[in-house]
Short mmCIF file of N, CA, C and O in Angstrom, two decimals:
data_model
loop_
_atom_site.label_atom_id
_atom_site.label_comp_id
_atom_site.label_asym_id
_atom_site.label_seq_id
_atom_site.Cartn_x
_atom_site.Cartn_y
_atom_site.Cartn_z
N MET A 1 6.40 -1.90 -18.95
CA MET A 1 5.87 -1.48 -18.01
C MET A 1 4.35 -2.20 -17.39
O MET A 1 4.18 -2.72 -18.12
N TYR A 2 3.97 -1.54 -16.72
CA TYR A 2 3.06 -2.03 -15.74
C TYR A 2 1.72 -2.17 -15.91
O TYR A 2 1.75 -0.68 -17.31
N GLU A 3 0.72 -2.74 -15.93
CA GLU A 3 -0.65 -2.00 -17.16
C GLU A 3 -1.82 -1.98 -15.70
O GLU A 3 -2.64 -2.89 -15.28
N ASN A 4 -1.55 -1.60 -14.59
CA ASN A 4 -2.46 -1.09 -13.58
C ASN A 4 -2.28 -2.48 -11.96
O ASN A 4 -1.58 -3.21 -13.00
N PHE A 5 -3.34 -2.58 -12.01
CA PHE A 5 -3.19 -3.60 -10.50
C PHE A 5 -3.96 -4.54 -10.95
O PHE A 5 -5.17 -4.06 -12.03
N THR A 6 -3.87 -5.59 -10.79
CA THR A 6 -4.25 -6.45 -11.05
C THR A 6 -5.73 -7.03 -10.06
O THR A 6 -5.42 -6.64 -8.84
N ASP A 7 -6.46 -7.82 -11.00
CA ASP A 7 -7.63 -8.41 -9.78
C ASP A 7 -7.51 -9.14 -8.78
O ASP A 7 -7.87 -9.02 -7.63
N GLU A 8 -6.18 -10.51 -9.08
CA GLU A 8 -5.62 -11.06 -8.20
C GLU A 8 -5.08 -10.79 -7.14
O GLU A 8 -4.88 -10.17 -5.80
N GLN A 9 -3.91 -9.05 -7.57
CA GLN A 9 -3.21 -8.80 -6.66
C GLN A 9 -4.36 -7.39 -5.70
O GLN A 9 -4.25 -7.58 -4.46
N LEU A 10 -5.51 -7.19 -5.98
CA LEU A 10 -6.66 -6.72 -5.01
C LEU A 10 -7.48 -7.53 -4.59
O LEU A 10 -8.00 -7.12 -2.96
N LYS A 11 -7.73 -8.83 -4.87
CA LYS A 11 -8.79 -9.69 -3.99
C LYS A 11 -8.26 -9.46 -2.44
O LYS A 11 -6.97 -9.89 -2.38
N GLY A 12 -8.77 -9.75 -1.83
CA GLY A 12 -8.87 -10.01 -0.58
C GLY A 12 -8.35 -9.12 0.17
O GLY A 12 -8.31 -8.64 1.32
N ILE A 13 -8.58 -7.79 0.00
CA ILE A 13 -7.80 -6.69 1.00
C ILE A 13 -9.40 -5.94 1.11
O ILE A 13 -10.16 -5.98 0.43
N PRO A 14 -8.95 -5.90 2.67
CA PRO A 14 -10.33 -5.79 3.40
C PRO A 14 -10.98 -3.78 2.63
O PRO A 14 -9.87 -3.64 2.31
N ALA A 15 -12.07 -4.18 2.91
CA ALA A 15 -12.86 -2.17 2.79
C ALA A 15 -12.17 -2.07 3.80
O ALA A 15 -11.56 -2.06 5.32
N LEU A 16 -12.20 -0.11 3.16
CA LEU A 16 -11.97 0.69 3.89
C LEU A 16 -12.82 0.19 5.50
O LEU A 16 -13.91 0.01 5.67
N TYR A 17 -11.89 0.69 6.79
CA TYR A 17 -12.11 0.75 8.21
C TYR A 17 -12.44 -0.71 8.83
O TYR A 17 -12.36 -0.87 9.86
N ALA A 18 -12.39 -1.62 7.94
CA ALA A 18 -12.03 -2.66 8.40
C ALA A 18 -11.46 -3.31 9.54
O ALA A 18 -11.51 -4.11 10.43
N GLN A 19 -9.44 -2.58 9.33
CA GLN A 19 -8.50 -3.11 10.69
C GLN A 19 -9.15 -1.68 11.26
O GLN A 19 -7.77 -1.68 11.90
N ASP A 20 -9.83 -0.63 11.23
CA ASP A 20 -9.84 0.80 12.33
C ASP A 20 -9.43 0.09 13.80
O ASP A 20 -10.06 -0.72 13.83
N GLY A 21 -8.49 0.39 13.66
CA GLY A 21 -8.43 0.30 15.76
C GLY A 21 -7.66 -0.88 16.24
O GLY A 21 -7.29 -1.31 17.29
N LEU A 22 -7.09 -1.59 15.19
CA LEU A 22 -6.21 -2.91 15.71
C LEU A 22 -5.25 -2.77 16.02
O LEU A 22 -4.68 -3.72 16.76
N GLY A 23 -4.34 -1.41 15.51
CA GLY A 23 -3.14 -1.62 15.97
C GLY A 23 -2.53 -1.92 14.88
O GLY A 23 -2.33 -2.85 14.69
N GLU A 24 -1.24 -1.61 14.99
CA GLU A 24 -0.28 -2.13 14.06
C GLU A 24 0.23 -4.08 13.94
O GLU A 24 0.46 -4.12 13.52
N GLU A 25 0.19 -4.54 15.02
CA GLU A 25 0.21 -5.35 15.41
C GLU A 25 -0.70 -6.40 14.85
O GLU A 25 -0.61 -7.78 14.65
N LYS A 26 -1.55 -5.99 14.85
CA LYS A 26 -2.75 -6.67 14.18
C LYS A 26 -2.88 -6.39 12.43
O LYS A 26 -4.30 -7.67 12.29
N THR A 27 -3.01 -5.06 12.52
CA THR A 27 -3.65 -4.21 11.00
C THR A 27 -2.45 -5.81 10.39
O THR A 27 -1.42 -5.22 10.09
N LYS A 28 -3.15 -5.76 9.25
CA LYS A 28 -2.45 -6.73 7.93
C LYS A 28 -2.25 -5.86 6.52
O LYS A 28 -2.88 -5.49 6.21
N VAL A 29 -1.11 -6.70 5.99
CA VAL A 29 -0.87 -5.51 4.64
C VAL A 29 -0.67 -6.19 3.50
O VAL A 29 -0.64 -7.32 3.78
N TYR A 30 -1.66 -6.08 2.98
CA TYR A 30 -2.17 -6.88 1.08
C TYR A 30 -1.56 -6.52 0.31
O TYR A 30 -1.09 -7.82 -0.35
N LEU A 31 -0.94 -5.52 -0.09
CA LEU A 31 0.19 -4.95 -1.05
C LEU A 31 1.08 -4.01 -1.21
O LEU A 31 0.64 -3.20 0.71
N LYS A 32 2.22 -4.01 -1.13
CA LYS A 32 3.20 -3.38 -0.74
C LYS A 32 4.09 -2.60 -2.32
O LYS A 32 4.05 -3.78 -3.22
N VAL A 33 4.12 -1.28 -2.58
CA VAL A 33 4.16 -0.98 -3.70
C VAL A 33 5.81 -0.24 -3.27
O VAL A 33 5.89 0.93 -2.79
N SER A 34 7.27 -0.39 -3.98
CA SER A 34 7.82 0.05 -4.05
C SER A 34 9.06 0.80 -5.27
O SER A 34 8.76 -0.16 -6.13
N LEU A 35 8.87 1.87 -4.99
CA LEU A 35 10.01 2.43 -6.39
C LEU A 35 10.83 3.61 -5.22
O LEU A 35 10.87 4.32 -4.57
N ARG A 36 12.47 2.99 -5.37
CA ARG A 36 13.44 3.16 -4.64
C ARG A 36 13.13 3.24 -3.24
O ARG A 36 13.22 2.02 -2.82
N ASP A 37 13.57 4.38 -2.74
CA ASP A 37 12.59 4.72 -1.09
C ASP A 37 11.76 5.24 -0.98
O ASP A 37 11.30 5.72 0.35
N TYR A 38 10.77 4.65 -2.14
CA TYR A 38 9.21 5.35 -1.54
C TYR A 38 8.41 3.77 -1.23
O TYR A 38 8.89 2.94 -2.29
N ILE A 39 7.51 3.74 -0.56
CA ILE A 39 6.68 2.74 -0.05
C ILE A 39 5.64 2.94 0.35
O ILE A 39 5.91 3.75 0.55
N TRP A 40 4.72 2.66 -0.12
CA TRP A 40 3.06 2.35 0.14
C TRP A 40 3.12 0.67 0.84
O TRP A 40 2.92 -0.34 -0.22
N LEU A 41 2.26 0.96 1.38
CA LEU A 41 2.23 -0.68 2.33
C LEU A 41 0.18 -0.44 2.25
O LEU A 41 -0.43 0.32 2.98
N ILE A 42 -0.27 -1.01 1.61
CA ILE A 42 -1.65 -1.01 1.21
C ILE A 42 -2.39 -2.06 2.39
O ILE A 42 -1.80 -3.55 2.39
N THR A 43 -2.82 -1.76 3.00
CA THR A 43 -3.66 -2.26 3.96
C THR A 43 -5.21 -2.29 3.81
O THR A 43 -5.90 -3.50 4.33
N GLU A 44 -5.98 -1.15 3.30
CA GLU A 44 -7.45 -1.23 2.64
C GLU A 44 -7.76 -0.54 1.46
O GLU A 44 -6.92 -0.26 1.18
N TYR A 45 -9.55 -1.19 0.79
CA TYR A 45 -9.29 -1.39 -0.39
C TYR A 45 -10.29 -0.60 -0.31
O TYR A 45 -11.75 -1.63 0.13
N ASN A 46 -11.32 0.48 -1.49
CA ASN A 46 -12.89 0.55 -1.26
C ASN A 46 -12.58 0.45 -2.89
O ASN A 46 -12.16 1.49 -3.56
N PRO A 47 -13.32 0.18 -3.69
CA PRO A 47 -13.27 -0.15 -5.49
C PRO A 47 -14.16 0.57 -5.93
O PRO A 47 -14.00 0.74 -7.20
N GLU A 48 -15.10 1.21 -4.62
CA GLU A 48 -15.76 2.29 -5.48
C GLU A 48 -15.77 3.47 -6.14
O GLU A 48 -15.90 4.03 -6.41
N GLU A 49 -14.70 4.06 -4.92
CA GLU A 49 -13.98 5.66 -4.98
C GLU A 49 -12.38 4.76 -5.23
O GLU A 49 -12.08 6.04 -5.34
N ASP A 50 -11.78 3.66 -6.15
CA ASP A 50 -10.57 3.94 -6.47
C ASP A 50 -9.97 4.11 -5.19
O ASP A 50 -9.12 5.02 -5.26
N LEU A 51 -10.26 3.75 -4.13
CA LEU A 51 -9.34 4.28 -2.96
C LEU A 51 -8.57 3.47 -2.31
O LEU A 51 -9.19 2.97 -1.46
N PHE A 52 -7.14 3.83 -1.89
CA PHE A 52 -6.63 3.01 -0.80
C PHE A 52 -6.49 3.28 0.56
O PHE A 52 -6.59 4.64 0.77
N PHE A 53 -6.00 2.15 1.26
CA PHE A 53 -5.50 3.24 3.14
C PHE A 53 -4.16 1.91 2.74
O PHE A 53 -4.27 1.16 3.00
N GLY A 54 -3.55 2.95 3.67
CA GLY A 54 -2.35 2.43 4.69
C GLY A 54 -1.19 3.16 4.46
O GLY A 54 -1.39 4.26 4.83
N PHE A 55 0.00 2.56 4.83
CA PHE A 55 1.18 3.81 5.26
C PHE A 55 2.10 3.66 4.13
O PHE A 55 1.96 3.10 3.29
N ALA A 56 2.21 5.23 3.91
CA ALA A 56 3.10 5.49 3.23
C ALA A 56 4.78 6.23 3.32
O ALA A 56 4.16 7.23 4.14
N CYS A 57 5.61 5.98 3.26
CA CYS A 57 7.00 6.44 3.48
C CYS A 57 7.57 6.63 2.04
O CYS A 57 7.56 6.63 1.00
N LEU A 58 7.79 8.27 1.91
CA LEU A 58 8.49 8.63 0.56
C LEU A 58 9.86 9.30 0.76
O LEU A 58 9.92 10.50 0.36
N GLY A 59 10.34 8.54 1.24
CA GLY A 59 11.78 8.81 1.10
C GLY A 59 12.39 9.13 2.45
O GLY A 59 13.22 9.92 2.34
N ASP A 60 10.86 9.99 3.60
CA ASP A 60 11.71 10.68 4.72
C ASP A 60 10.89 9.61 6.01
O ASP A 60 9.25 10.54 5.52
N VAL A 61 11.49 9.91 6.45
CA VAL A 61 10.78 7.98 7.80
C VAL A 61 9.85 8.87 8.53
O VAL A 61 8.82 8.44 9.19
N GLU A 62 11.01 10.09 8.66
CA GLU A 62 10.11 11.34 9.92
C GLU A 62 8.72 11.85 9.58
O GLU A 62 8.38 12.33 9.57
N MET A 63 8.80 12.01 7.82
CA MET A 63 7.03 12.04 8.16
C MET A 63 6.41 10.77 7.30
O MET A 63 5.29 11.46 6.78
N ALA A 64 6.95 9.57 7.26
CA ALA A 64 5.98 8.62 6.76
C ALA A 64 4.51 8.69 7.57
O ALA A 64 4.59 8.98 9.00
N GLU A 65 4.02 7.76 7.41
CA GLU A 65 1.80 8.91 7.90
C GLU A 65 1.24 7.19 7.46
O GLU A 65 1.28 7.07 6.19
N LEU A 66 -0.19 7.15 8.10
CA LEU A 66 -0.89 6.28 7.60
C LEU A 66 -1.86 7.20 6.90
O LEU A 66 -1.93 8.65 7.47
N GLY A 67 -1.91 7.11 5.61
CA GLY A 67 -3.39 7.44 5.04
C GLY A 67 -4.41 7.59 4.03
O GLY A 67 -4.01 6.14 3.75
N TYR A 68 -5.37 7.62 2.99
CA TYR A 68 -5.65 7.02 1.93
C TYR A 68 -5.02 7.58 0.97
O TYR A 68 -4.11 9.00 1.20
N ILE A 69 -5.09 6.41 -0.38
CA ILE A 69 -3.70 6.90 -1.16
C ILE A 69 -4.73 6.54 -2.68
O ILE A 69 -5.49 5.44 -2.54
N SER A 70 -5.04 7.67 -3.41
CA SER A 70 -6.00 7.43 -4.66
C SER A 70 -5.68 6.60 -5.36
O SER A 70 -4.12 6.10 -5.89
N LYS A 71 -5.93 5.10 -5.61
CA LYS A 71 -5.86 3.85 -6.86
C LYS A 71 -5.29 4.56 -7.84
O LYS A 71 -3.88 4.36 -8.35
N ILE A 72 -6.02 5.75 -8.21
CA ILE A 72 -6.16 6.07 -10.27
C ILE A 72 -4.57 6.25 -9.75
O ILE A 72 -3.70 6.66 -11.44
N GLU A 73 -3.90 7.80 -8.65
CA GLU A 73 -2.94 8.16 -8.90
C GLU A 73 -1.49 7.47 -8.88
O GLU A 73 -0.90 7.43 -9.23
N LEU A 74 -1.86 6.63 -7.97
CA LEU A 74 -0.84 5.33 -7.16
C LEU A 74 -0.84 5.07 -8.94
O LEU A 74 0.55 4.24 -8.97
N GLU A 75 -1.92 4.19 -9.46
CA GLU A 75 -1.04 3.33 -10.94
C GLU A 75 -0.94 4.32 -11.96
O GLU A 75 0.22 3.77 -13.04
N GLY A 76 -0.74 5.81 -11.74
CA GLY A 76 0.17 6.80 -13.03
C GLY A 76 1.17 6.56 -12.31
O GLY A 76 2.29 6.68 -13.12
N ILE A 77 1.80 6.45 -10.63
CA ILE A 77 3.45 5.74 -10.60
C ILE A 77 3.72 4.62 -11.09
O ILE A 77 4.31 4.29 -12.42
N VAL A 78 3.02 3.78 -11.45
CA VAL A 78 3.35 2.97 -11.96
C VAL A 78 3.58 2.28 -12.74
O VAL A 78 4.33 1.90 -13.34
N ASN A 79 2.76 3.37 -14.22
CA ASN A 79 3.08 3.12 -14.49
C ASN A 79 3.44 3.53 -16.09
O ASN A 79 4.41 3.53 -17.11
N GLU A 80 4.72 4.65 -14.60
CA GLU A 80 5.96 5.35 -15.35
C GLU A 80 6.64 5.24 -15.25
O GLU A 80 8.02 5.44 -16.05
N TYR A 81 6.94 4.70 -13.65
CA TYR A 81 8.70 4.44 -13.08
C TYR A 81 8.49 3.12 -13.12
O TYR A 81 7.79 2.08 -12.94
N PRO A 82 9.96 2.35 -12.39
CA PRO A 82 9.50 1.01 -12.72
C PRO A 82 9.73 0.31 -11.18
O PRO A 82 10.33 0.71 -10.32
N VAL A 83 8.45 0.07 -10.98
CA VAL A 83 7.52 0.31 -9.55
C VAL A 83 7.09 -1.59 -9.20
O VAL A 83 6.80 -2.21 -10.11
N GLU A 84 7.90 -1.77 -8.42
CA GLU A 84 7.70 -2.79 -7.80
C GLU A 84 6.81 -3.27 -6.87
O GLU A 84 5.58 -2.63 -6.16
N VAL A 85 5.40 -4.01 -7.63
CA VAL A 85 3.97 -4.24 -6.88
C VAL A 85 4.41 -5.83 -6.57
O VAL A 85 4.49 -6.47 -6.97
N GLU A 86 4.11 -6.23 -4.80
CA GLU A 86 3.73 -7.13 -4.37
C GLU A 86 2.91 -7.38 -3.31
O GLU A 86 2.44 -6.89 -2.33
N LYS A 87 2.50 -8.64 -3.93
CA LYS A 87 0.88 -9.16 -3.12
C LYS A 87 1.73 -10.15 -1.84
O LYS A 87 2.70 -10.75 -1.80
N VAL A 88 1.27 -9.48 -0.39
CA VAL A 88 1.99 -9.88 0.71
C VAL A 88 1.42 -9.83 1.66
O VAL A 88 -0.22 -9.50 1.76
N ASP A 89 1.37 -10.41 2.73
CA ASP A 89 0.61 -10.88 3.74
C ASP A 89 1.41 -10.96 5.15
O ASP A 89 2.56 -12.00 5.87
N ILE A 90 1.35 -10.11 5.67
CA ILE A 90 1.92 -9.67 7.02
C ILE A 90 1.40 -8.20 7.32
O ILE A 90 0.83 -7.95 7.49
N THR A 91 2.22 -7.95 9.18
CA THR A 91 1.26 -6.94 10.10
C THR A 91 2.26 -5.53 9.80
O THR A 91 3.01 -5.94 8.99
N LEU A 92 1.52 -5.16 9.85
CA LEU A 92 2.18 -3.53 9.57
C LEU A 92 3.73 -3.32 9.94
O LEU A 92 4.01 -2.96 10.03
N LYS A 93 3.18 -3.61 11.73
CA LYS A 93 4.23 -3.54 12.58
C LYS A 93 5.55 -3.80 11.83
O LYS A 93 6.44 -3.72 11.70
N GLU A 94 5.57 -5.89 11.29
CA GLU A 94 6.40 -6.45 10.52
C GLU A 94 6.64 -5.74 9.62
O GLU A 94 8.33 -5.59 9.23
N ALA A 95 6.21 -5.03 8.75
CA ALA A 95 6.26 -4.82 7.21
C ALA A 95 6.78 -3.45 7.66
O ALA A 95 8.11 -3.02 6.86
N LYS A 96 6.77 -2.73 8.77
CA LYS A 96 7.34 -0.65 8.79
C LYS A 96 9.16 -1.67 9.46
O LYS A 96 10.17 -0.71 9.06
N GLU A 97 9.09 -2.71 9.91
CA GLU A 97 10.42 -3.34 10.65
C GLU A 97 11.19 -3.76 9.67
O GLU A 97 12.30 -3.32 9.39
N LYS A 98 10.62 -4.01 8.67
CA LYS A 98 11.64 -5.05 7.75
C LYS A 98 12.09 -4.09 6.26
O LYS A 98 12.11 -4.09 5.89
N TRP A 99 11.05 -2.81 5.89
CA TRP A 99 10.93 -2.14 4.74
C TRP A 99 11.31 -0.92 4.92
O TRP A 99 11.77 0.11 4.46
N ILE A 100 11.23 -0.44 6.34
CA ILE A 100 10.96 1.01 6.54
C ILE A 100 11.91 1.94 7.42
O ILE A 100 11.85 0.89 8.00
N ASN A 101 13.08 2.15 7.24
CA ASN A 101 14.19 2.25 8.13
C ASN A 101 14.00 3.43 9.40
O ASN A 101 13.99 4.51 8.70
#
């Protein structure tokens, strides 16, 4: 069972709004969290609020979107199910092309 996000995984993720307005070609993804066809691509993080920002596709590409993701809620999923958490260094555009069908 997974034990929450590690300091190493969270290290280097920029603050909320740090990549605002950069576009998909320049916005970097720092964490990929996946469970079957559910994928969260984490681009920013606010440790004071335990809040991620990124792109979420929860099984339906048409409904996938950018938005805020509660770290605590995501850790609840990570601790309950066989979730893969991977530190990545890829643009949002590349990540969507690679992992979002």
